[in-house]
Short mmCIF file of C-alpha atoms and ligand atoms in Angstrom, two decimals:
data_model
loop_
_atom_site.label_atom_id
_atom_site.label_comp_id
_atom_site.label_asym_id
_atom_site.label_seq_id
_atom_site.Cartn_x
_atom_site.Cartn_y
_atom_site.Cartn_z
CA MET A 1 52.85 37.35 100.07
CA GLY A 2 55.75 39.08 98.32
CA LEU A 3 58.98 37.73 96.86
CA LEU A 4 60.93 39.56 99.58
CA ASP A 5 58.77 39.10 102.68
CA GLY A 6 60.93 39.48 105.81
CA LYS A 7 64.02 40.42 103.79
CA VAL A 8 66.21 43.52 104.11
CA VAL A 9 67.56 45.23 101.00
CA ILE A 10 69.92 48.18 100.51
CA VAL A 11 69.47 50.21 97.29
CA THR A 12 72.09 52.86 96.49
CA GLY A 13 71.18 55.99 94.51
CA ALA A 14 67.58 55.23 95.52
CA GLY A 15 66.43 58.84 95.73
CA ARG A 16 65.29 59.07 92.13
CA GLY A 17 65.17 57.34 88.76
CA ILE A 18 65.85 53.62 88.48
CA GLY A 19 66.99 53.27 92.12
CA ARG A 20 63.77 54.82 93.42
CA GLY A 21 61.76 52.31 91.39
CA GLU A 22 63.90 49.46 92.76
CA ALA A 23 63.44 50.63 96.37
CA LEU A 24 59.66 50.94 95.94
CA GLU A 25 59.36 47.52 94.26
CA CYS A 26 61.50 45.76 96.90
CA ALA A 27 59.31 47.34 99.59
CA ALA A 28 56.13 46.33 97.70
CA GLN A 29 57.52 42.77 97.65
CA GLY A 30 57.80 42.83 101.46
CA ALA A 31 61.39 43.96 102.06
CA SER A 32 62.53 46.56 104.55
CA VAL A 33 64.67 48.97 102.56
CA VAL A 34 67.75 51.05 103.33
CA VAL A 35 67.47 53.99 100.92
CA ALA A 36 71.06 55.10 100.26
CA GLU A 37 71.27 58.46 98.51
CA PHE A 38 73.67 61.36 98.09
CA ASP A 39 70.83 63.90 98.11
CA PRO A 40 69.22 63.72 101.60
CA ASP A 41 65.88 65.26 100.54
CA ALA A 42 65.48 62.78 97.69
CA GLY A 43 66.44 59.81 99.89
CA GLU A 44 64.16 60.79 102.76
CA GLY A 45 61.35 61.41 100.25
CA VAL A 46 61.57 57.83 98.94
CA ALA A 47 61.82 56.37 102.46
CA LYS A 48 58.68 58.35 103.37
CA GLU A 49 56.87 57.08 100.27
CA ILE A 50 57.59 53.50 101.37
CA VAL A 51 56.53 54.10 104.98
CA ASP A 52 53.37 55.98 103.89
CA ALA A 53 52.46 52.95 101.76
CA GLY A 54 52.73 50.71 104.86
CA GLY A 55 56.30 49.48 104.30
CA ALA A 56 59.53 49.83 106.27
CA ALA A 57 62.40 52.02 105.14
CA VAL A 58 65.18 54.21 106.44
CA ALA A 59 67.20 56.77 104.48
CA VAL A 60 70.98 57.06 104.78
CA SER A 61 72.54 60.07 103.09
CA GLY A 62 76.13 60.11 101.89
CA ASP A 63 78.52 59.26 99.10
CA VAL A 64 78.56 55.49 98.49
CA ALA A 65 82.12 55.76 97.15
CA GLU A 66 83.24 56.59 100.73
CA ALA A 67 84.02 53.57 102.93
CA ALA A 68 82.38 55.17 105.98
CA THR A 69 79.08 55.56 104.08
CA ALA A 70 79.28 52.09 102.57
CA ASP A 71 79.93 50.50 105.96
CA SER A 72 77.14 52.54 107.57
CA LEU A 73 74.61 51.18 105.06
CA VAL A 74 75.20 47.62 106.22
CA ALA A 75 75.34 48.70 109.88
CA THR A 76 72.01 50.52 109.46
CA ALA A 77 70.36 47.48 107.85
CA VAL A 78 71.46 45.28 110.76
CA GLU A 79 70.70 47.81 113.53
CA GLN A 80 67.31 48.92 112.19
CA PHE A 81 66.00 45.73 110.62
CA GLY A 82 68.13 42.94 112.16
CA ARG A 83 69.66 41.50 109.00
CA LEU A 84 70.79 42.07 105.42
CA ASP A 85 69.68 39.94 102.48
CA ALA A 86 70.49 41.92 99.36
CA LEU A 87 72.42 44.93 98.10
CA VAL A 88 71.52 46.77 94.90
CA ASN A 89 74.41 48.96 93.68
CA ASN A 90 72.73 51.56 91.48
CA ALA A 91 74.17 55.02 92.28
CA GLY A 92 75.80 56.63 89.27
CA ILE A 93 76.62 59.81 87.37
CA LEU A 94 77.49 60.88 83.81
CA ARG A 95 80.18 63.31 82.59
CA ASP A 96 80.10 62.77 78.81
CA ARG A 97 82.92 64.07 76.56
CA THR A 98 84.91 62.53 73.72
CA VAL A 99 88.23 61.29 75.04
CA ALA A 100 90.23 64.17 73.50
CA LYS A 101 88.09 66.69 75.43
CA LEU A 102 87.72 64.69 78.62
CA SER A 103 89.22 66.29 81.72
CA GLU A 104 90.99 64.25 84.38
CA ASP A 105 88.35 65.39 86.89
CA ASP A 106 85.52 64.06 84.72
CA TRP A 107 87.38 60.78 84.23
CA ASP A 108 88.09 60.39 87.96
CA ALA A 109 84.60 61.41 89.12
CA VAL A 110 82.81 58.86 86.93
CA VAL A 111 85.22 56.00 87.58
CA ARG A 112 85.13 56.75 91.30
CA VAL A 113 81.37 56.85 91.77
CA HIS A 114 80.74 53.74 89.69
CA LEU A 115 83.70 51.50 90.56
CA ARG A 116 84.46 52.56 94.15
CA GLY A 117 80.70 53.05 94.62
CA HIS A 118 80.18 49.39 93.71
CA PHE A 119 83.29 47.99 95.41
CA LEU A 120 82.86 49.52 98.87
CA PRO A 121 79.18 48.63 99.57
CA THR A 122 79.82 45.15 98.09
CA ARG A 123 82.81 44.63 100.37
CA ALA A 124 80.81 45.76 103.40
CA ALA A 125 77.92 43.40 102.53
CA ILE A 126 80.18 40.42 101.85
CA ARG A 127 82.12 40.97 105.07
CA HIS A 128 78.80 40.97 106.93
CA TRP A 129 77.52 37.80 105.21
CA ARG A 130 80.80 35.96 105.84
CA GLU A 131 80.73 36.89 109.53
CA ALA A 132 77.02 36.12 109.94
CA LYS A 133 77.45 32.91 107.88
CA THR A 134 74.38 33.80 105.82
CA PRO A 135 73.91 33.92 102.04
CA GLY A 136 73.12 37.15 100.20
CA HIS A 137 72.28 38.61 96.80
CA LEU A 138 74.12 41.39 94.97
CA VAL A 139 72.76 43.28 91.98
CA HIS A 140 75.13 45.68 90.20
CA THR A 141 74.30 48.27 87.57
CA ALA A 142 76.30 48.05 84.36
CA SER A 143 75.18 49.63 81.07
CA THR A 144 74.97 48.96 77.37
CA SER A 145 77.60 51.74 77.17
CA GLY A 146 80.05 49.37 78.82
CA ILE A 147 78.93 46.19 77.10
CA LEU A 148 78.45 47.58 73.56
CA GLY A 149 80.26 50.94 73.78
CA ASN A 150 78.74 54.38 73.23
CA PHE A 151 80.24 57.46 71.56
CA GLY A 152 81.40 60.12 74.05
CA GLN A 153 81.31 57.81 77.08
CA THR A 154 84.84 56.43 77.52
CA ASN A 155 84.84 57.19 81.25
CA TYR A 156 81.32 55.89 81.87
CA GLY A 157 81.66 52.89 79.51
CA ALA A 158 84.99 51.86 81.00
CA ALA A 159 83.49 52.02 84.50
CA LYS A 160 80.36 50.10 83.43
CA ALA A 161 82.37 47.37 81.66
CA GLY A 162 84.44 47.21 84.84
CA ILE A 163 81.26 46.71 86.86
CA ALA A 164 80.25 43.75 84.66
CA ALA A 165 83.70 42.20 85.22
CA PHE A 166 83.58 43.02 88.94
CA SER A 167 80.20 41.29 89.25
CA THR A 168 81.40 38.16 87.42
CA ILE A 169 84.44 37.82 89.70
CA VAL A 170 82.47 38.51 92.89
CA ALA A 171 80.09 35.75 91.74
CA MET A 172 83.00 33.28 91.57
CA GLU A 173 84.34 34.37 94.95
CA GLY A 174 80.93 34.25 96.66
CA ALA A 175 79.66 30.96 95.21
CA ARG A 176 80.71 28.70 98.08
CA ALA A 177 79.09 31.00 100.64
CA GLY A 178 75.80 31.13 98.70
CA ILE A 179 76.36 34.74 97.67
CA THR A 180 75.00 35.56 94.21
CA SER A 181 76.21 38.50 92.12
CA ASN A 182 74.52 39.62 88.92
CA ALA A 183 74.63 42.79 86.83
CA ILE A 184 71.92 44.59 84.91
CA ALA A 185 72.19 46.91 81.92
CA PRO A 186 69.02 48.99 82.21
CA THR A 187 67.51 51.53 79.84
CA ALA A 188 65.00 54.12 81.09
CA LEU A 189 64.21 57.78 80.81
CA THR A 190 65.46 59.50 83.94
CA ARG A 191 67.15 62.75 84.89
CA MET A 192 70.35 61.09 83.61
CA THR A 193 69.10 60.20 80.12
CA LEU A 194 66.17 62.48 79.25
CA ASP A 195 68.36 65.23 77.78
CA LEU A 196 70.26 62.71 75.63
CA MET A 197 67.11 61.69 73.74
CA PRO A 198 66.15 63.52 70.52
CA GLN A 199 63.15 65.87 70.81
CA GLU A 200 61.10 63.87 68.27
CA PHE A 201 61.58 60.77 70.42
CA ARG A 202 60.39 62.62 73.52
CA ASP A 203 57.37 63.98 71.62
CA ALA A 204 56.48 60.49 70.35
CA ARG A 205 56.68 59.15 73.89
CA ASP A 206 54.48 61.96 75.27
CA GLU A 207 51.87 61.22 72.59
CA ALA A 208 51.98 57.48 73.37
CA LEU A 209 51.48 58.25 77.07
CA GLU A 210 48.52 60.53 76.28
CA ARG A 211 46.97 57.60 74.38
CA GLY A 212 47.36 55.58 77.61
CA GLU A 213 49.94 53.20 76.15
CA PHE A 214 52.52 51.31 78.23
CA ASP A 215 55.41 53.63 79.17
CA PHE A 216 58.25 51.50 77.78
CA PHE A 217 60.90 53.84 79.21
CA ALA A 218 59.54 54.27 82.75
CA PRO A 219 62.41 53.71 85.24
CA GLU A 220 60.08 51.56 87.36
CA ASN A 221 60.14 48.90 84.59
CA VAL A 222 63.67 47.92 85.65
CA ALA A 223 62.63 47.07 89.21
CA PRO A 224 60.79 43.71 88.88
CA LEU A 225 63.92 41.94 87.57
CA VAL A 226 65.99 43.50 90.35
CA ALA A 227 63.50 42.44 93.05
CA TYR A 228 63.64 38.90 91.63
CA LEU A 229 67.48 38.91 91.63
CA CYS A 230 67.36 40.06 95.30
CA SER A 231 65.15 37.11 96.22
CA ASP A 232 65.95 33.51 97.09
CA GLU A 233 63.93 32.51 93.99
CA SER A 234 67.03 33.45 91.96
CA SER A 235 69.61 31.69 94.15
CA HIS A 236 70.62 29.47 91.20
CA ILE A 237 71.61 32.49 89.05
CA SER A 238 74.99 34.21 89.47
CA GLY A 239 77.66 35.95 87.42
CA LYS A 240 75.21 36.92 84.67
CA VAL A 241 74.55 40.23 82.88
CA PHE A 242 70.92 41.03 82.04
CA GLY A 243 69.55 43.75 79.77
CA VAL A 244 66.29 45.25 81.05
CA GLN A 245 63.93 47.90 79.67
CA GLY A 246 60.17 48.21 79.25
CA ASP A 247 58.73 44.70 79.11
CA SER A 248 62.01 43.24 77.82
CA VAL A 249 64.56 41.17 79.78
CA GLU A 250 67.64 40.00 77.86
CA ILE A 251 70.77 38.05 78.80
CA TYR A 252 74.19 39.00 77.47
CA GLN A 253 76.76 36.43 76.42
CA PRO A 254 80.11 37.14 78.11
CA PHE A 255 83.17 38.00 76.02
CA THR A 256 84.21 34.72 74.46
CA SER A 257 86.90 33.67 71.98
CA VAL A 258 85.33 32.81 68.61
CA ALA A 259 88.33 32.19 66.32
CA GLU A 260 92.03 31.38 66.63
CA ILE A 261 95.14 31.20 64.47
CA ARG A 262 98.15 29.17 65.58
CA GLY A 263 101.78 29.55 64.58
CA ASP A 264 104.31 26.77 64.25
CA GLY A 265 105.06 26.30 67.95
CA ARG A 266 107.20 29.44 68.20
CA ARG A 267 106.63 33.14 68.92
CA TRP A 268 105.03 34.91 65.95
CA ASP A 269 107.09 37.06 63.57
CA PRO A 270 105.11 40.33 63.17
CA SER A 271 105.37 40.27 59.38
CA VAL A 272 104.04 36.68 59.25
CA LEU A 273 101.28 37.66 61.67
CA ALA A 274 100.35 40.61 59.45
CA GLY A 275 99.53 38.14 56.70
CA ARG A 276 97.45 35.90 58.95
CA VAL A 277 95.38 38.11 61.33
CA ASP A 278 92.64 38.69 58.72
CA GLU A 279 91.89 34.94 58.96
CA LEU A 280 90.35 35.71 62.37
CA PHE A 281 87.85 38.08 60.73
CA THR A 282 87.08 35.69 57.88
CA GLU A 283 86.53 32.79 60.27
CA SER A 284 84.41 34.73 62.77
CA GLY A 285 82.57 37.21 60.53
CA ILE A 286 83.74 40.04 62.82
CA VAL A 287 84.30 43.40 61.08
CA PRO A 288 87.95 44.56 61.44
CA GLY A 289 87.27 48.33 61.84
CA ALA A 290 85.53 50.30 64.66
CA GLU A 291 81.85 49.40 64.92
CA ASN A 292 78.98 51.15 66.70
CA MET A 293 77.40 48.16 68.40
CA MET A 294 75.01 50.46 70.27
CA ALA A 295 73.61 51.75 66.97
CA LYS A 296 73.05 48.15 65.88
CA SER A 297 70.89 47.52 68.93
CA ARG A 298 68.97 50.81 68.67
CA HIS A 299 65.84 49.03 67.50
CA GLN A 300 65.60 47.58 71.00
CA ILE A 301 66.46 50.77 72.85
CA LEU A 302 64.28 53.16 70.84
CA ARG A 303 61.54 50.88 69.68
N1 NAD B 401 68.77 55.65 82.72
C1 NAD B 401 69.34 54.78 81.89
O1 NAD B 401 68.88 54.58 80.73
C2 NAD B 401 70.54 54.01 82.32
C3 NAD B 401 71.18 53.19 81.38
C4 NAD B 401 72.26 52.41 81.77
C5 NAD B 401 72.68 52.46 83.10
N2 NAD B 401 72.07 53.30 83.99
C6 NAD B 401 72.57 53.31 85.35
O2 NAD B 401 71.49 53.18 86.25
C7 NAD B 401 71.82 53.82 87.49
C8 NAD B 401 70.71 54.79 87.87
O3 NAD B 401 70.63 55.80 86.88
P1 NAD B 401 69.37 56.76 86.70
O4 NAD B 401 69.12 56.87 85.26
O5 NAD B 401 68.27 56.34 87.61
O6 NAD B 401 70.02 58.14 87.20
P2 NAD B 401 69.48 59.31 88.16
O7 NAD B 401 70.43 60.42 88.01
O8 NAD B 401 68.04 59.54 87.93
O9 NAD B 401 69.63 58.65 89.62
C9 NAD B 401 70.89 58.35 90.18
C10 NAD B 401 70.83 58.60 91.67
O10 NAD B 401 72.09 58.23 92.23
C11 NAD B 401 72.45 59.22 93.20
N3 NAD B 401 73.90 59.23 93.36
C12 NAD B 401 74.83 59.62 92.45
N4 NAD B 401 76.06 59.52 92.95
C13 NAD B 401 75.92 59.04 94.22
C14 NAD B 401 76.84 58.72 95.24
N5 NAD B 401 78.16 58.87 95.08
N6 NAD B 401 76.34 58.26 96.43
C15 NAD B 401 75.01 58.10 96.60
N7 NAD B 401 74.10 58.38 95.66
C16 NAD B 401 74.55 58.86 94.48
C17 NAD B 401 71.94 60.52 92.62
O11 NAD B 401 71.82 61.54 93.60
C18 NAD B 401 70.61 60.07 92.02
O12 NAD B 401 69.54 60.19 92.96
C19 NAD B 401 73.19 54.48 87.26
O13 NAD B 401 74.21 53.62 87.72
C20 NAD B 401 73.26 54.59 85.76
O14 NAD B 401 74.58 54.68 85.30
C21 NAD B 401 71.02 54.07 83.63
#
């Protein structure tokens, strides 16, 4: 018995990395899987892995930021497996540059793949669930780069923060129909992140693996949480953002107001405001200048 017996799940960007792990885990939990992937060889390879292991899978190649591809994923799930229960939006790319050096193409490409690539499959799935009058589960892929910020990733971080907001709003919109929507902020070593890690970190990891220790940064470690969020066991959870890496699962608090100053019932005068804004920092303990929140959480990411 698996958590997803009889269920049908679409995973985008499932040809490698985190998405591959999610597709394999959903299949291991009993789901039939639509493996959506830009690179046809990679997608078909993962579908074959699932089928060879006794599961059910079909690969669909294409760009998930195109409506025709997004719609065809849902159509394939219904035609091949008779239903759709969950969609995991995972496909993504990086084009890192500081904002002064960032080209318009690199801005557009990243925002497009992540935001359109989440919006269009989600819309197709929700339209299907509304028509079929069935509930469904959505899992979106945000990032600590969007939640905490990360140097050199304005395009990627903006898109990932947008995905967290997108997920929260979809959760509100879907609640009455029993549609859940949650986001994850994963960390794993994949083609996307391996080159970003310092050599000494990679050496330390290789040595730990040689000693037979748990591979904290294996992309497959992200998948159990995602399989759970695709299952009816998590039907009471929606609109949340989870951190996931290694054996760690975290929950992020949404942006929330923590301090306030009030005027005297009229619009503020800027010069009066200038003398009062620091009260917000004193009251909340928030540092006024730019902070590297990612660096503050490094102990979790590189532990
Ligand atoms: N690896 C990490 O530490 C990390 C951290 C935070 C967020 N993420 C996010 O996790 C997701 C997976 O990343 P990964 O590390 O496994 O990367 P990866 O590069 O190993 O895999 C991404 C897959 O998505 C596919 N893809 C890209 N654009 C596509 C498109 N338009 N249509 C269909 N498929 C497409 C790629 O071909 C690739 O197979 C991404 O959204 C990424 O931003 C990863």
